[in-house]
Short mmCIF file of N, CA and C in Angstrom, two decimals:
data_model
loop_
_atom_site.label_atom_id
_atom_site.label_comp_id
_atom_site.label_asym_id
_atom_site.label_seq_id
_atom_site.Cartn_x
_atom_site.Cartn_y
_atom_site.Cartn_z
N UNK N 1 0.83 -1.20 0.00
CA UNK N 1 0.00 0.00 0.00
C UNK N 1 0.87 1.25 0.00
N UNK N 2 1.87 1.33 1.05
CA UNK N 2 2.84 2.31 0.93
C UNK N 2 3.45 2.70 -0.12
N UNK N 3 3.98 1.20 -1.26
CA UNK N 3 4.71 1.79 -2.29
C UNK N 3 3.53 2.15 -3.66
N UNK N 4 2.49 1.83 -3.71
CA UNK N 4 1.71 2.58 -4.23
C UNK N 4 1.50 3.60 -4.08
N UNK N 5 1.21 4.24 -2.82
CA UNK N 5 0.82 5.42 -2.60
C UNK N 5 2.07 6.30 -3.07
N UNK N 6 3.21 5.90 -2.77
CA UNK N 6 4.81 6.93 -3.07
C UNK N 6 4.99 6.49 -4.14
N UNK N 7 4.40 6.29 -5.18
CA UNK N 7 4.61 5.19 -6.82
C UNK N 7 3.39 5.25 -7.46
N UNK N 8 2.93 6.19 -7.28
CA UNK N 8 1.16 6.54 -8.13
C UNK N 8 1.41 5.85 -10.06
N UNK N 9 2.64 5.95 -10.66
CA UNK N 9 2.68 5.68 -12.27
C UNK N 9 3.18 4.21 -12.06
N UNK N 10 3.53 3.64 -10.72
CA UNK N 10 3.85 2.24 -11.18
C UNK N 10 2.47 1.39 -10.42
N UNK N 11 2.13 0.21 -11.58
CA UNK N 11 1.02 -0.64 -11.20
C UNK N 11 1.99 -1.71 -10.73
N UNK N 12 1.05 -2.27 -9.41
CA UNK N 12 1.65 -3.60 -8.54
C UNK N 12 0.27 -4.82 -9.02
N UNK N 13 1.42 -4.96 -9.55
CA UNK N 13 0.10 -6.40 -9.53
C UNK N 13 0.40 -7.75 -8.10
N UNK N 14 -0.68 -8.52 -8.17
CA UNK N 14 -0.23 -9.17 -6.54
C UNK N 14 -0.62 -10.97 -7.02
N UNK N 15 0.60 -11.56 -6.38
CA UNK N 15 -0.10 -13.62 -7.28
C UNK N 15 -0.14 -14.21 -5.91
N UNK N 16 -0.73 -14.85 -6.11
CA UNK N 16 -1.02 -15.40 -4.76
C UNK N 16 -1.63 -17.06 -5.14
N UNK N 17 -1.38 -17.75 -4.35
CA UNK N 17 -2.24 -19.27 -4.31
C UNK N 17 -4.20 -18.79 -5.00
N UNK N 18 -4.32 -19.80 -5.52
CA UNK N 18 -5.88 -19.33 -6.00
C UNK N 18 -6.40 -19.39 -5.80
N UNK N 19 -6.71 -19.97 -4.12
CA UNK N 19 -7.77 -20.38 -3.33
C UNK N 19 -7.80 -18.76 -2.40
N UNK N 20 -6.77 -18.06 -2.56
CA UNK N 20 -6.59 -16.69 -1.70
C UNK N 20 -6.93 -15.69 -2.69
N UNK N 21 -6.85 -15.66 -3.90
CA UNK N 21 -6.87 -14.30 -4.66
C UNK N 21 -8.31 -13.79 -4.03
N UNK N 22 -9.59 -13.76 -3.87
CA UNK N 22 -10.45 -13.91 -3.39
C UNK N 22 -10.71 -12.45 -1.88
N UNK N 23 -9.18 -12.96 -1.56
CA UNK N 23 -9.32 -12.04 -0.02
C UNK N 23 -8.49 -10.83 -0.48
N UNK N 24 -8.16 -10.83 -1.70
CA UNK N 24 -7.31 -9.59 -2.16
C UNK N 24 -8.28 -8.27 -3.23
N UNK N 25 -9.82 -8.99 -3.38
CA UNK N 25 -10.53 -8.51 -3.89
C UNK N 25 -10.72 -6.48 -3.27
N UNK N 26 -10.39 -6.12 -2.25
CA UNK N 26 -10.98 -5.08 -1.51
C UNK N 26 -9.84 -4.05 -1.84
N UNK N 27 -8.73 -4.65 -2.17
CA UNK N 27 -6.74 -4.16 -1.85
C UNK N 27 -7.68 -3.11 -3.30
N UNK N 28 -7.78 -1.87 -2.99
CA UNK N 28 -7.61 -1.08 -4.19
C UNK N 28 -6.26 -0.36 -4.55
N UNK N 29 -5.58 -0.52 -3.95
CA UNK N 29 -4.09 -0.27 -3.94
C UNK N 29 -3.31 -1.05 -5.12
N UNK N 30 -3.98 -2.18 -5.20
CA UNK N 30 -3.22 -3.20 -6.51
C UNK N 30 -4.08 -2.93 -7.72
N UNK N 31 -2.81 -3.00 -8.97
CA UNK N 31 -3.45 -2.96 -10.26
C UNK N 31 -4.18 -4.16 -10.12
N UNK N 32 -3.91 -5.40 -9.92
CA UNK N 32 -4.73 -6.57 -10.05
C UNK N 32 -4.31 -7.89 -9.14
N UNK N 33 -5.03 -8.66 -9.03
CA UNK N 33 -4.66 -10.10 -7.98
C UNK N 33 -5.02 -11.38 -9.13
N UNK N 34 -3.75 -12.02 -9.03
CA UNK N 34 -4.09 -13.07 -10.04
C UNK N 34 -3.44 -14.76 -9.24
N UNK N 35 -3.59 -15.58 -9.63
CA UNK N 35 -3.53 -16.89 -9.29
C UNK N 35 -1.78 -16.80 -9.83
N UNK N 36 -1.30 -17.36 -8.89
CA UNK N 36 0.49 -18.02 -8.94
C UNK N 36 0.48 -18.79 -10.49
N UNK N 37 -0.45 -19.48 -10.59
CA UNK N 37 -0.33 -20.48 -11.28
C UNK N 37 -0.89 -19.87 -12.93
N UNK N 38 -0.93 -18.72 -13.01
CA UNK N 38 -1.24 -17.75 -14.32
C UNK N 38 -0.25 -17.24 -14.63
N UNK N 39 0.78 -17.00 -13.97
CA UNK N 39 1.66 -15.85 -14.59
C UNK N 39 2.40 -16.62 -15.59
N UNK N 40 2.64 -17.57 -15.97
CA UNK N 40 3.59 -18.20 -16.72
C UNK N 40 4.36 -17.19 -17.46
N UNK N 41 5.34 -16.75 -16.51
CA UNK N 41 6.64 -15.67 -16.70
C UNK N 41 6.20 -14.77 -17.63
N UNK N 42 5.18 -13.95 -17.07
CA UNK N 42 4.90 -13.03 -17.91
C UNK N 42 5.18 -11.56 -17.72
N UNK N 43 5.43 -11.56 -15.94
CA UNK N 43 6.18 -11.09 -15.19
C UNK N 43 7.79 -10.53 -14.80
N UNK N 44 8.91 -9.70 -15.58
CA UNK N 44 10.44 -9.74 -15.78
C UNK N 44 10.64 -9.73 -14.07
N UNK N 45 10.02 -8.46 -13.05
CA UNK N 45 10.26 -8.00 -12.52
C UNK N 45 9.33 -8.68 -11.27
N UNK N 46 9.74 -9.45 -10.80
CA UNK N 46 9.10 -10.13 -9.05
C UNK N 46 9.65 -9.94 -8.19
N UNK N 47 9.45 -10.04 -6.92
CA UNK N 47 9.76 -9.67 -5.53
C UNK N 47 9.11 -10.58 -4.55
N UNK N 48 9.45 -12.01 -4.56
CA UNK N 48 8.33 -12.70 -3.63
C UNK N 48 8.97 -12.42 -1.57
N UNK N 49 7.24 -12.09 -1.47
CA UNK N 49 6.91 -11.46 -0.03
C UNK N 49 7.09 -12.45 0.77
N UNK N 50 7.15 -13.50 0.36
CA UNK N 50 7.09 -14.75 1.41
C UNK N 50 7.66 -15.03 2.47
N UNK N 51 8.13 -15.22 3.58
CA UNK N 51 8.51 -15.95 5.16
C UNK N 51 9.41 -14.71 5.17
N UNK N 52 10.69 -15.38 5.61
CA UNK N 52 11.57 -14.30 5.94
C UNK N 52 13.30 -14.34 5.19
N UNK N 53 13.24 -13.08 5.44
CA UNK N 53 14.94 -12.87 5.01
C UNK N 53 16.17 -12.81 6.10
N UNK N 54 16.86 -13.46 6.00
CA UNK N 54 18.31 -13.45 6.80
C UNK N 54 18.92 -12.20 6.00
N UNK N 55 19.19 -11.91 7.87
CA UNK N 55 20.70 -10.77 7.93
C UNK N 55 21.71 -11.32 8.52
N UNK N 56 22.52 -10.41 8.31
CA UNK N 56 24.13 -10.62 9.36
C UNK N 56 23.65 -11.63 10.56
N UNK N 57 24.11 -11.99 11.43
CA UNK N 57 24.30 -12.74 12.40
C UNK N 57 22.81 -13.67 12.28
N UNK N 58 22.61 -13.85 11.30
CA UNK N 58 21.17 -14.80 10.77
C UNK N 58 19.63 -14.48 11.58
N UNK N 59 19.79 -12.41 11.65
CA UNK N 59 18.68 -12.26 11.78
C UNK N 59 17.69 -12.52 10.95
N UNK N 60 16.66 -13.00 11.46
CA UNK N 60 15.38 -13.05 10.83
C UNK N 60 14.21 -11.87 10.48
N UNK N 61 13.86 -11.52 9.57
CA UNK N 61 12.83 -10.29 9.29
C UNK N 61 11.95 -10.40 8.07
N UNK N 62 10.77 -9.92 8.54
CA UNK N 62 9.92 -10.39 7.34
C UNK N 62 9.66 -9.68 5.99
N UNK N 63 9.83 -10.15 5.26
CA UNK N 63 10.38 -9.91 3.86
C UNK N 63 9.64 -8.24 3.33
N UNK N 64 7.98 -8.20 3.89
CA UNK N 64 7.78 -7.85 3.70
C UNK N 64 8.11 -6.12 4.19
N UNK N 65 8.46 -6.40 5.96
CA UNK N 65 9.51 -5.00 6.57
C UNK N 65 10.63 -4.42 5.21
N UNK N 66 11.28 -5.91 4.90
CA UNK N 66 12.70 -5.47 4.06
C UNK N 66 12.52 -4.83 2.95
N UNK N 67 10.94 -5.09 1.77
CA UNK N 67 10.67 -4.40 0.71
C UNK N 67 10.35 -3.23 0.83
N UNK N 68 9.23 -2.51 1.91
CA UNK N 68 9.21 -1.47 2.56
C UNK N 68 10.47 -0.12 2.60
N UNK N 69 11.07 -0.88 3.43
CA UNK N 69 12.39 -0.23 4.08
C UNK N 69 13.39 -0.02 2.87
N UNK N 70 13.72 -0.98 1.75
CA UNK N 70 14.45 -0.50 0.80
C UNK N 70 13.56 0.41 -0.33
N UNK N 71 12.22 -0.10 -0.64
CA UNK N 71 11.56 1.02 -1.63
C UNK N 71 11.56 2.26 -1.03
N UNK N 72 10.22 2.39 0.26
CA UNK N 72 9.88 3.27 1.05
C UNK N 72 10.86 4.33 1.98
N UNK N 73 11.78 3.57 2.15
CA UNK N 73 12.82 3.91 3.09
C UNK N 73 12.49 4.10 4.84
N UNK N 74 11.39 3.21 4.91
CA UNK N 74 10.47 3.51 6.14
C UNK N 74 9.85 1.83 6.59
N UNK N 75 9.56 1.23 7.65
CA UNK N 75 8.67 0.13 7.81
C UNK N 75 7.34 0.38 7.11
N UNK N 76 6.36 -0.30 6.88
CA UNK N 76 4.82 -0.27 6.22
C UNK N 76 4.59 0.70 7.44
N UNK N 77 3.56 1.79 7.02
CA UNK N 77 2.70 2.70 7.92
C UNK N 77 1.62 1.59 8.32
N UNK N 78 1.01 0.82 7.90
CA UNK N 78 -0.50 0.47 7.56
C UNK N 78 -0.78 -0.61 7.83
N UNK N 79 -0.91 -2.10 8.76
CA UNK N 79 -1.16 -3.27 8.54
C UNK N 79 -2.44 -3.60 8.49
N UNK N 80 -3.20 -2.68 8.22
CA UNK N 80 -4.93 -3.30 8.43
C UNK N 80 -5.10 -3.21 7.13
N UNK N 81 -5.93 -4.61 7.03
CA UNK N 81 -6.46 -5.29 6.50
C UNK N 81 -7.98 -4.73 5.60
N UNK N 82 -7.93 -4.49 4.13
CA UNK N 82 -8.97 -3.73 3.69
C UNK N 82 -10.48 -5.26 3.22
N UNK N 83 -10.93 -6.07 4.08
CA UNK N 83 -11.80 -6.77 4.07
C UNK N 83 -13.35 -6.35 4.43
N UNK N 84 -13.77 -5.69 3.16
CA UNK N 84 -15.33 -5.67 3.37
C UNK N 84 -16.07 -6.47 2.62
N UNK N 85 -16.62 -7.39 4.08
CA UNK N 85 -18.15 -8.72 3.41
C UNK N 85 -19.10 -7.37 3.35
N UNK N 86 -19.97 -8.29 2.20
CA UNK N 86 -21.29 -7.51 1.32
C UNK N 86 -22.49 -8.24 2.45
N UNK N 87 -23.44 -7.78 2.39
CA UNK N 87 -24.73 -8.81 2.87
C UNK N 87 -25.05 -9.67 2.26
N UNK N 88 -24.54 -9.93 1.02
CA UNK N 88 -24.93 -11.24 0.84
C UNK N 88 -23.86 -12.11 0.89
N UNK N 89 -22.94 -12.10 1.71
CA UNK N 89 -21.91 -12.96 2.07
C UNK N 89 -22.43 -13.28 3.61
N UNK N 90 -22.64 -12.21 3.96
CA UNK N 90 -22.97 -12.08 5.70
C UNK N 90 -24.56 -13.54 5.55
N UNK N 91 -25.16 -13.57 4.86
CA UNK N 91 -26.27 -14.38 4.37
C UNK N 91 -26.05 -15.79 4.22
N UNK N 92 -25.16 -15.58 3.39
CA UNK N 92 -24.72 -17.09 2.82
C UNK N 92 -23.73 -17.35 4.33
N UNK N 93 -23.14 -16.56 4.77
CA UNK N 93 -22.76 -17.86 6.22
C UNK N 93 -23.76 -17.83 7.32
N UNK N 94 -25.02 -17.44 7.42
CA UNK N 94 -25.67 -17.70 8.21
C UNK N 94 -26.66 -18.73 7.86
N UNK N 95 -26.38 -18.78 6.51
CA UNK N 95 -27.34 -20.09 5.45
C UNK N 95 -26.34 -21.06 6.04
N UNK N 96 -25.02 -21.36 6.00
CA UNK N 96 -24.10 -22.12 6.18
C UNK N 96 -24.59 -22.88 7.84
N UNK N 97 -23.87 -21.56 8.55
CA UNK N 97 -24.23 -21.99 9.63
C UNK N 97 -25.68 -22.39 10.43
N UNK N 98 -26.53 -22.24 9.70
CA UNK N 98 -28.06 -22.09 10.17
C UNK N 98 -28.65 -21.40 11.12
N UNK N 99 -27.67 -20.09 11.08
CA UNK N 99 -28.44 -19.35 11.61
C UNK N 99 -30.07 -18.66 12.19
N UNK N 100 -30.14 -18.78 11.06
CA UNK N 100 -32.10 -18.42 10.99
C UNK N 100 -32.67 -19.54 11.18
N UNK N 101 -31.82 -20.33 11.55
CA UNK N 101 -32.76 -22.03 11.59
C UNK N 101 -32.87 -21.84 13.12
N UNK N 102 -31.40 -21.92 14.21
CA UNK N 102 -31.64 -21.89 15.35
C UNK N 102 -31.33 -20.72 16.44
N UNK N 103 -31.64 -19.80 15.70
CA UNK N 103 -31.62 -18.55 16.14
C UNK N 103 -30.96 -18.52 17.64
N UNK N 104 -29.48 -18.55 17.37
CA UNK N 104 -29.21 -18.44 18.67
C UNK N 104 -27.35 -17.59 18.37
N UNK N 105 -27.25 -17.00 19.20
CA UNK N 105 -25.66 -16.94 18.77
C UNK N 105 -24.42 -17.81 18.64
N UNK N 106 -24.11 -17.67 17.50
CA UNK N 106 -22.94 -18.35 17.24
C UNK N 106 -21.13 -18.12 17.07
N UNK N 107 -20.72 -19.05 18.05
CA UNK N 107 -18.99 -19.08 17.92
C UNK N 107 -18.65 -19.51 16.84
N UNK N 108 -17.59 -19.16 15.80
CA UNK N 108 -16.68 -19.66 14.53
C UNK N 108 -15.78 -20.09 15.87
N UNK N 109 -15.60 -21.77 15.97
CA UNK N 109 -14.70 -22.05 16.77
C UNK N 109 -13.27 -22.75 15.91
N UNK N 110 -11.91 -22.30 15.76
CA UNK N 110 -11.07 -23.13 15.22
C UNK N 110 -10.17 -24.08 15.69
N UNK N 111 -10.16 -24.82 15.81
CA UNK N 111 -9.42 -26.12 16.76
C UNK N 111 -8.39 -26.65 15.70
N UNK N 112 -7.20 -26.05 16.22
CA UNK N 112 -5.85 -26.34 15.02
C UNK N 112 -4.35 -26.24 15.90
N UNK N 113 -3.51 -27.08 15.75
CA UNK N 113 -2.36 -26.94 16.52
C UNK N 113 -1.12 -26.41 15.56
N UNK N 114 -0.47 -26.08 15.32
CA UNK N 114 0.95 -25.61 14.67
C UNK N 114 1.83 -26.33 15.46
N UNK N 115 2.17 -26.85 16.81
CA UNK N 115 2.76 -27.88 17.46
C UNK N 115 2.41 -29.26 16.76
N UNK N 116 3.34 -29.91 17.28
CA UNK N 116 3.23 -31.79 17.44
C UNK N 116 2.06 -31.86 18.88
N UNK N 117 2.70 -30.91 19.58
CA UNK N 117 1.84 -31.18 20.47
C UNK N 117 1.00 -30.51 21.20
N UNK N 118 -0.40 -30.44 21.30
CA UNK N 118 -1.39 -29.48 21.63
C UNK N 118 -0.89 -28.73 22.73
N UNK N 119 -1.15 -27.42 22.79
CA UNK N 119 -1.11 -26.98 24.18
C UNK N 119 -2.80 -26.49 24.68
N UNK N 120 -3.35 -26.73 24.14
CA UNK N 120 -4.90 -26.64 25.19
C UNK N 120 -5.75 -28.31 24.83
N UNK N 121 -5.46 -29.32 25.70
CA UNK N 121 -6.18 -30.92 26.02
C UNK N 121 -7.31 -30.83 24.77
N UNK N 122 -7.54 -31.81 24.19
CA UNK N 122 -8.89 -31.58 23.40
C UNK N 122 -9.95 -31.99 24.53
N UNK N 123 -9.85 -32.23 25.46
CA UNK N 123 -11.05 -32.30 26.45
C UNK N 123 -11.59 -30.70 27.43
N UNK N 124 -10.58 -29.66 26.76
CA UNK N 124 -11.03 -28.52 26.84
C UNK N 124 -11.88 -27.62 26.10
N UNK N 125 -11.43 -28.44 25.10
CA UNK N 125 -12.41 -28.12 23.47
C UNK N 125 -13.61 -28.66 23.87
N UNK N 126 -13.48 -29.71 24.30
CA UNK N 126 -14.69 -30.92 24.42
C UNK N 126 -15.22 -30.22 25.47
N UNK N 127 -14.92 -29.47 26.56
CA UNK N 127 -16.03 -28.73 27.41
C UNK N 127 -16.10 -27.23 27.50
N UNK N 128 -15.26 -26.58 26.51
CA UNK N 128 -15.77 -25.28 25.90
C UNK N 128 -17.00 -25.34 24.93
N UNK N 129 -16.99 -26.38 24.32
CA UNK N 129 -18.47 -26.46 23.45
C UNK N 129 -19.64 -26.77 24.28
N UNK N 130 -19.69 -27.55 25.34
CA UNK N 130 -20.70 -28.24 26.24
C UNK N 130 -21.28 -26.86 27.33
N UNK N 131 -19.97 -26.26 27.69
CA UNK N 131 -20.19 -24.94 28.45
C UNK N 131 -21.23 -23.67 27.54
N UNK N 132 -20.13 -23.58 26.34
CA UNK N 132 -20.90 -23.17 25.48
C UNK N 132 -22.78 -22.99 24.88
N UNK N 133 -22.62 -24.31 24.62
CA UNK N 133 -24.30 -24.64 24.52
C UNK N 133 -25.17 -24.46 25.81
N UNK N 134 -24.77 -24.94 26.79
CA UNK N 134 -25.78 -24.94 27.96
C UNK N 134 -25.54 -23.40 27.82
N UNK N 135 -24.85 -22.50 27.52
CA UNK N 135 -25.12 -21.08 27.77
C UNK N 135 -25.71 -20.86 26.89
N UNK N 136 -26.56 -21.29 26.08
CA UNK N 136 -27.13 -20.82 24.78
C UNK N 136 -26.65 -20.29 23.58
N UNK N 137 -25.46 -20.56 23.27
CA UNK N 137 -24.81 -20.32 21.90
C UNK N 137 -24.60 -21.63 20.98
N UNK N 138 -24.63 -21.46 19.90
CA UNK N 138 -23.87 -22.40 19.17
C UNK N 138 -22.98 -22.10 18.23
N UNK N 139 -22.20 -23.65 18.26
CA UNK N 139 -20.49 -23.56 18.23
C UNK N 139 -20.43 -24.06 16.78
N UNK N 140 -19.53 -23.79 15.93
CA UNK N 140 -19.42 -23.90 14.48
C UNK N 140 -17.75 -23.76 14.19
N UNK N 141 -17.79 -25.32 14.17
CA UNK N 141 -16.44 -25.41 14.06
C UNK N 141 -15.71 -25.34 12.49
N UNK N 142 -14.79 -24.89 12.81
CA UNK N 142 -14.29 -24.11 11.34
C UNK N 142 -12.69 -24.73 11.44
N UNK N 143 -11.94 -24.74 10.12
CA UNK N 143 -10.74 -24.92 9.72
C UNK N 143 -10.59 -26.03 8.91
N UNK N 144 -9.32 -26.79 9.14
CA UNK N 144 -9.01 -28.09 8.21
C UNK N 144 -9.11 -29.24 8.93
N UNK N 145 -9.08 -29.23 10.46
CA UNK N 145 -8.85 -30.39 10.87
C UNK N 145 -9.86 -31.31 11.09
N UNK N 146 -10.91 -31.84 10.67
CA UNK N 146 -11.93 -32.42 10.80
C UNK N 146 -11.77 -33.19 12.46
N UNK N 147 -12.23 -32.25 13.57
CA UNK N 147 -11.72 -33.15 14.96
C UNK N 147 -12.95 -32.97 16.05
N UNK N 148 -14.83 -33.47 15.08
CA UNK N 148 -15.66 -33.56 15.59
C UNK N 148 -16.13 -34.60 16.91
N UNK N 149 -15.50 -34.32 18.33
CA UNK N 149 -15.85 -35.80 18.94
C UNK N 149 -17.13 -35.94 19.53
N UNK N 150 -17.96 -36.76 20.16
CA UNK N 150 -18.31 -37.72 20.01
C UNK N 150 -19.28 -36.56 21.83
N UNK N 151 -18.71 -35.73 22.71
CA UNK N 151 -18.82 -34.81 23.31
C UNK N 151 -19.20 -33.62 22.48
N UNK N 152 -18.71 -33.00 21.18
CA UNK N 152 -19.13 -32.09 20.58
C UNK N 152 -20.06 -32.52 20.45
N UNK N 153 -20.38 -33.41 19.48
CA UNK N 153 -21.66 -33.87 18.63
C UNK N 153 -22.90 -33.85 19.38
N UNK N 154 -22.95 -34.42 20.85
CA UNK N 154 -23.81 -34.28 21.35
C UNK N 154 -24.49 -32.32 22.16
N UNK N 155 -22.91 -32.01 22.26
CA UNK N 155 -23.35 -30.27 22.61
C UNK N 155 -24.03 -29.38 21.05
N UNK N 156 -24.44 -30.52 19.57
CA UNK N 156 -24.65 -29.66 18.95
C UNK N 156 -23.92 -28.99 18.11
N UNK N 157 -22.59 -29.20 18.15
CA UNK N 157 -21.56 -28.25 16.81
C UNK N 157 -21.73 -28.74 15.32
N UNK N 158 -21.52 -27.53 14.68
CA UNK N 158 -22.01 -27.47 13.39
C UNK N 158 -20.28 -27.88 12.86
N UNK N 159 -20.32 -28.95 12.46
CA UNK N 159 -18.43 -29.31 12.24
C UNK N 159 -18.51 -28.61 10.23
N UNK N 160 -18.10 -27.68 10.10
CA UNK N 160 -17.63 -27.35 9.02
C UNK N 160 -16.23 -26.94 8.59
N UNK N 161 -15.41 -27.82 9.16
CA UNK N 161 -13.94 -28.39 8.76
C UNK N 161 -14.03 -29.00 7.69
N UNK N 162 -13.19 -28.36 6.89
CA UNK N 162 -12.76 -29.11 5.57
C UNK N 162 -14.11 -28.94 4.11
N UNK N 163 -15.25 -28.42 4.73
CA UNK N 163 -16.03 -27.84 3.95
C UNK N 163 -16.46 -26.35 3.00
N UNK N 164 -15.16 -25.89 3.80
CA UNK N 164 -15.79 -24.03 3.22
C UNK N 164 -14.47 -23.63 2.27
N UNK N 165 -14.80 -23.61 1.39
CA UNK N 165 -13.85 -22.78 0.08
C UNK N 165 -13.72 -21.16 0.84
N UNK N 166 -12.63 -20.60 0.42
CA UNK N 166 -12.44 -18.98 0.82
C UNK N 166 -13.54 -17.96 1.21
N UNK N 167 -14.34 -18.25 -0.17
CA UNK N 167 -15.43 -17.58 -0.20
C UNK N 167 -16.60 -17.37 1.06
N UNK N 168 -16.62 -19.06 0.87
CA UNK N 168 -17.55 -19.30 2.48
C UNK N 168 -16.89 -19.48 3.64
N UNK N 169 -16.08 -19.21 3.40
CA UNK N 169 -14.92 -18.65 4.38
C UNK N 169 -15.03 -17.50 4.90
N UNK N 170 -14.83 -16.56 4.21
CA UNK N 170 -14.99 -15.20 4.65
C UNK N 170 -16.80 -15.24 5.15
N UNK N 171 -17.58 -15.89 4.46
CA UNK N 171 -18.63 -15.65 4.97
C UNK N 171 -19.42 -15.95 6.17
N UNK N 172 -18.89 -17.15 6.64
CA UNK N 172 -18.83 -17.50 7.68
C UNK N 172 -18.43 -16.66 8.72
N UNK N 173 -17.10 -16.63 8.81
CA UNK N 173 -16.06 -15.42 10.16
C UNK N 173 -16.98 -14.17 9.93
N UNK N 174 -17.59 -13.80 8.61
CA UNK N 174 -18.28 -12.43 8.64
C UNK N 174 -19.72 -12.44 9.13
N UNK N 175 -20.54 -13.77 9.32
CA UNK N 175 -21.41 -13.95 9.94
C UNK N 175 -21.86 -14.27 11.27
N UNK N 176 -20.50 -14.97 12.13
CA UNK N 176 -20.56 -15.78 13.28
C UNK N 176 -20.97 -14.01 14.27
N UNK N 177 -21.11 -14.36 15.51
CA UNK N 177 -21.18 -13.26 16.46
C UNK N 177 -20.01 -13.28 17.21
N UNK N 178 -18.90 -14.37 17.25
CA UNK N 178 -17.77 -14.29 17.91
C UNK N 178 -16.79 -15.47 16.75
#
């Protein structure tokens, strides 16, 4: 966003995996968002943003500080995120989640580890949902890991792991109440 704004005659175009171009729809800052898997080198001039760059003594920094700082001559001013759901996204995840079916409030709950090894028991999961429901909400479990047990099922969770493309993705998180 920064080097657009200090670069008004140069267009940034942005590639991304194609299951994400989707969340780049709002970025009016970019000439355009296209799928990784389109550019077939059509592109002279790339700069991939990805993980991080080593410095001297094998600091670590994220690539995206380092493009900043050498275009801009400054860190990014800006990290928020330009994501506006329409109402009929806000719709379609309450169609998802069934909202208007059981009119009650609902958690987007995500149950996912980045460890080997959990640091919150899944029997905390298993009685955050149970706590949950007896308080009158319902729980709508979201992400990749399909890890519906057998304690959820009976508190009622809506397991939509491994079911929602981006789209109903965003529509979902833009529908839940927490």
């Amino acid at each position: 966003r920064d080097f657009a704004n200090h670069h008004p005659k140069h267009k940034v175009s942005f590639a991304t995996h194609p299951a994400y171009v989707p969340l780049f729809r709002d970025c009016d800052f970019l000439h355009r968002v296209l799928p990784l898997n389109d550019l077939h080198g059509e592109f002279p001039w790339t700069i991939d943003l990805r993980g991080y760059a080593e410095r001297e003594r094998r600091d670590r920094l994220d690539r995206i500080n380092c493009f900043s700082d050498y275009l801009n001559g400054a860190p990014p001013t800006n990290y928020d995120y330009p994501l506006f759901t329409t109402p009929q996204e806000i719709m379609r995840g309450r169609e998802i989640t069934g909202m208007d079916r059981h009119l009650r409030p609902t958690i987007g709950f995500v149950w996912r580890a980045n460890e080997i090894i959990r640091t919150w028991p899944d029997h905390y999961r298993d009685r955050f949902c149970e706590i949950a429901s007896d308080n009158g909400w319902k729980v709508a479990l979201i992400g990749v890991d399909p890890a519906l047990s057998p304690r959820m099922a009976r508190a009622g969770v809506i397991d939509l792991c491994g079911h929602l493309n981006t789209n109903d993705l965003i529509s979902v998180v833009s529908a839940v109440n927490v």
